[in-house]
mmCIF file of C-alpha atoms in Angstrom:
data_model
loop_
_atom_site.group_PDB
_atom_site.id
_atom_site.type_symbol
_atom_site.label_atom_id
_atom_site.label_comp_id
_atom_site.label_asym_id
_atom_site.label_seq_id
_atom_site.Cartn_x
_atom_site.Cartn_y
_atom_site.Cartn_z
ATOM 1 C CA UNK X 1 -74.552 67.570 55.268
ATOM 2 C CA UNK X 2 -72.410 69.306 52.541
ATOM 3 C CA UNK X 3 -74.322 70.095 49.341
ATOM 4 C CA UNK X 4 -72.814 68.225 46.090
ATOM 5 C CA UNK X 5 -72.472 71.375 44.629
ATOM 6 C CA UNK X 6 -69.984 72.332 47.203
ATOM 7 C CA UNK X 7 -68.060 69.077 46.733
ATOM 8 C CA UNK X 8 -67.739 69.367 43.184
ATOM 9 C CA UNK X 9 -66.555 73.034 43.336
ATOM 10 C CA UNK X 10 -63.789 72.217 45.599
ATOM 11 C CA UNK X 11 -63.161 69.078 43.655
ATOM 12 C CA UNK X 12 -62.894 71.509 40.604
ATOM 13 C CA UNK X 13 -60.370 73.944 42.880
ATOM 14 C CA UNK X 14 -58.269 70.729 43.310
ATOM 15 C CA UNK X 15 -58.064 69.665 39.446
ATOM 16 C CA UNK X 16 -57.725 73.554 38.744
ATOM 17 C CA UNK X 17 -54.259 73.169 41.422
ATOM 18 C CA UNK X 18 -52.586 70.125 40.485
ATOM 19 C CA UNK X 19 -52.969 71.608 36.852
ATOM 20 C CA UNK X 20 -50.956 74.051 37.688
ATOM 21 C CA UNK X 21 -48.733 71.925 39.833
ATOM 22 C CA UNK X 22 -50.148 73.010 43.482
ATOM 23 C CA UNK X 23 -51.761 70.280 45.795
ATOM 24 C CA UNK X 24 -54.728 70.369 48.001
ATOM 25 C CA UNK X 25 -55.025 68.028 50.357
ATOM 26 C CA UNK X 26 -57.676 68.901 52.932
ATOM 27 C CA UNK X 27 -60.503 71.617 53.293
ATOM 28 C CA UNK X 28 -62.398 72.214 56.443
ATOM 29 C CA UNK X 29 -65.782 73.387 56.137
ATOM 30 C CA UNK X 30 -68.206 74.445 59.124
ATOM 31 C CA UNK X 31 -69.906 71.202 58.312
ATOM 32 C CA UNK X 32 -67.686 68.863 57.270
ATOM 33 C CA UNK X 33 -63.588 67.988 56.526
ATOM 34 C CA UNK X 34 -62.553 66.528 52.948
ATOM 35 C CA UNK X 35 -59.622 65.024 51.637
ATOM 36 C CA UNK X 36 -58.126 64.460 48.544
ATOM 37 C CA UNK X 37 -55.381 61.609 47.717
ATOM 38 C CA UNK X 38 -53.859 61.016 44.253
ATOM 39 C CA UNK X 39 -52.074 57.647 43.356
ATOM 40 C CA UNK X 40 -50.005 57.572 39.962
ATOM 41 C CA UNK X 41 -51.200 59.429 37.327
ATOM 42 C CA UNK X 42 -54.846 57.888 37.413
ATOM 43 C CA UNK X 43 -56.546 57.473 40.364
ATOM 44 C CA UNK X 44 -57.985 60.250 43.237
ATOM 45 C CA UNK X 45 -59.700 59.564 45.941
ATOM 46 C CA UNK X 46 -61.956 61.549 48.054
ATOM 47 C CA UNK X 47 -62.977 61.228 51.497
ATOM 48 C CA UNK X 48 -65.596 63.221 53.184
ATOM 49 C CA UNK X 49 -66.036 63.452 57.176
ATOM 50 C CA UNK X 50 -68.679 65.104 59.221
ATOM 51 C CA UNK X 51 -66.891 68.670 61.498
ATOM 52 C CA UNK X 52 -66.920 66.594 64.450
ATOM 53 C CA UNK X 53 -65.288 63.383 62.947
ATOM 54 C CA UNK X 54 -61.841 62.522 61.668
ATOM 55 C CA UNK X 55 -59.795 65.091 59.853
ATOM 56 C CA UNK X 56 -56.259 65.623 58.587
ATOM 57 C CA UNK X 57 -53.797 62.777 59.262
ATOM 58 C CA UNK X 58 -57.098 59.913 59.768
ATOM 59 C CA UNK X 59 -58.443 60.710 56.881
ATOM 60 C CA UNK X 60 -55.285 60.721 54.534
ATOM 61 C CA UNK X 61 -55.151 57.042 56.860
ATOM 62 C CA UNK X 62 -58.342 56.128 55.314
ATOM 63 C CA UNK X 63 -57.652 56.706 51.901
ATOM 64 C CA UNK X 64 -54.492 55.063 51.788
ATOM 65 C CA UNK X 65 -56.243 51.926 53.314
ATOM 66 C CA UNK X 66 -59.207 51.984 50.281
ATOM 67 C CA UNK X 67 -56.511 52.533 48.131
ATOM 68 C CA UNK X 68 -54.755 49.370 49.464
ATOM 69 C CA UNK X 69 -57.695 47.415 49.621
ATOM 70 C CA UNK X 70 -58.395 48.573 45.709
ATOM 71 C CA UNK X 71 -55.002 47.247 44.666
ATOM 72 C CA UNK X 72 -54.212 44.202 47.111
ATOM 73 C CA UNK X 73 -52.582 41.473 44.624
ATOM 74 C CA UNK X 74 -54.417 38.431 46.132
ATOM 75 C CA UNK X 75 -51.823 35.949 47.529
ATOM 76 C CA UNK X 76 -51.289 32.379 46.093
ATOM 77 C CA UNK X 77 -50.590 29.519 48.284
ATOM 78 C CA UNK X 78 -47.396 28.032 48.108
#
């Protein structure tokens, strides 16, 4: 488990970065790996994973695909 507190200070850390045009990416705790993925200007998505389960590359994987499903223009039949 990783207390929301801790979340929203390294959620704050990120915002505090890109402000000042640095990225974070990924943090490793003892308990737990997050990631952080901005699209545009407008929309950041987190993803949280427990120490033992997907980090780094999967979990940038996973936020690309909820940020696909998000935005996926439904198709029209011809």
């Amino acid at each position: 488990q990783v207390p929301f507190s801790l979340v929203g200070a390294l959620h704050g850390v990120h915002l505090f970065g890109a402000a000042a045009g640095a990225e974070l990416r990924e943090v490793a705790t003892p308990t737990a790996h997050l990631a952080w993925a901005a699209y545009g200007n407008s929309i950041t998505l987190i993803a949280l994973s427990p120490a033992h389960g997907p980090a780094g590359h999967a979990l940038a994987r996973i936020l690309d695909s909820a940020f696909g499903a998000m935005v996926r223009l439904p198709v029209t039949p011809s």
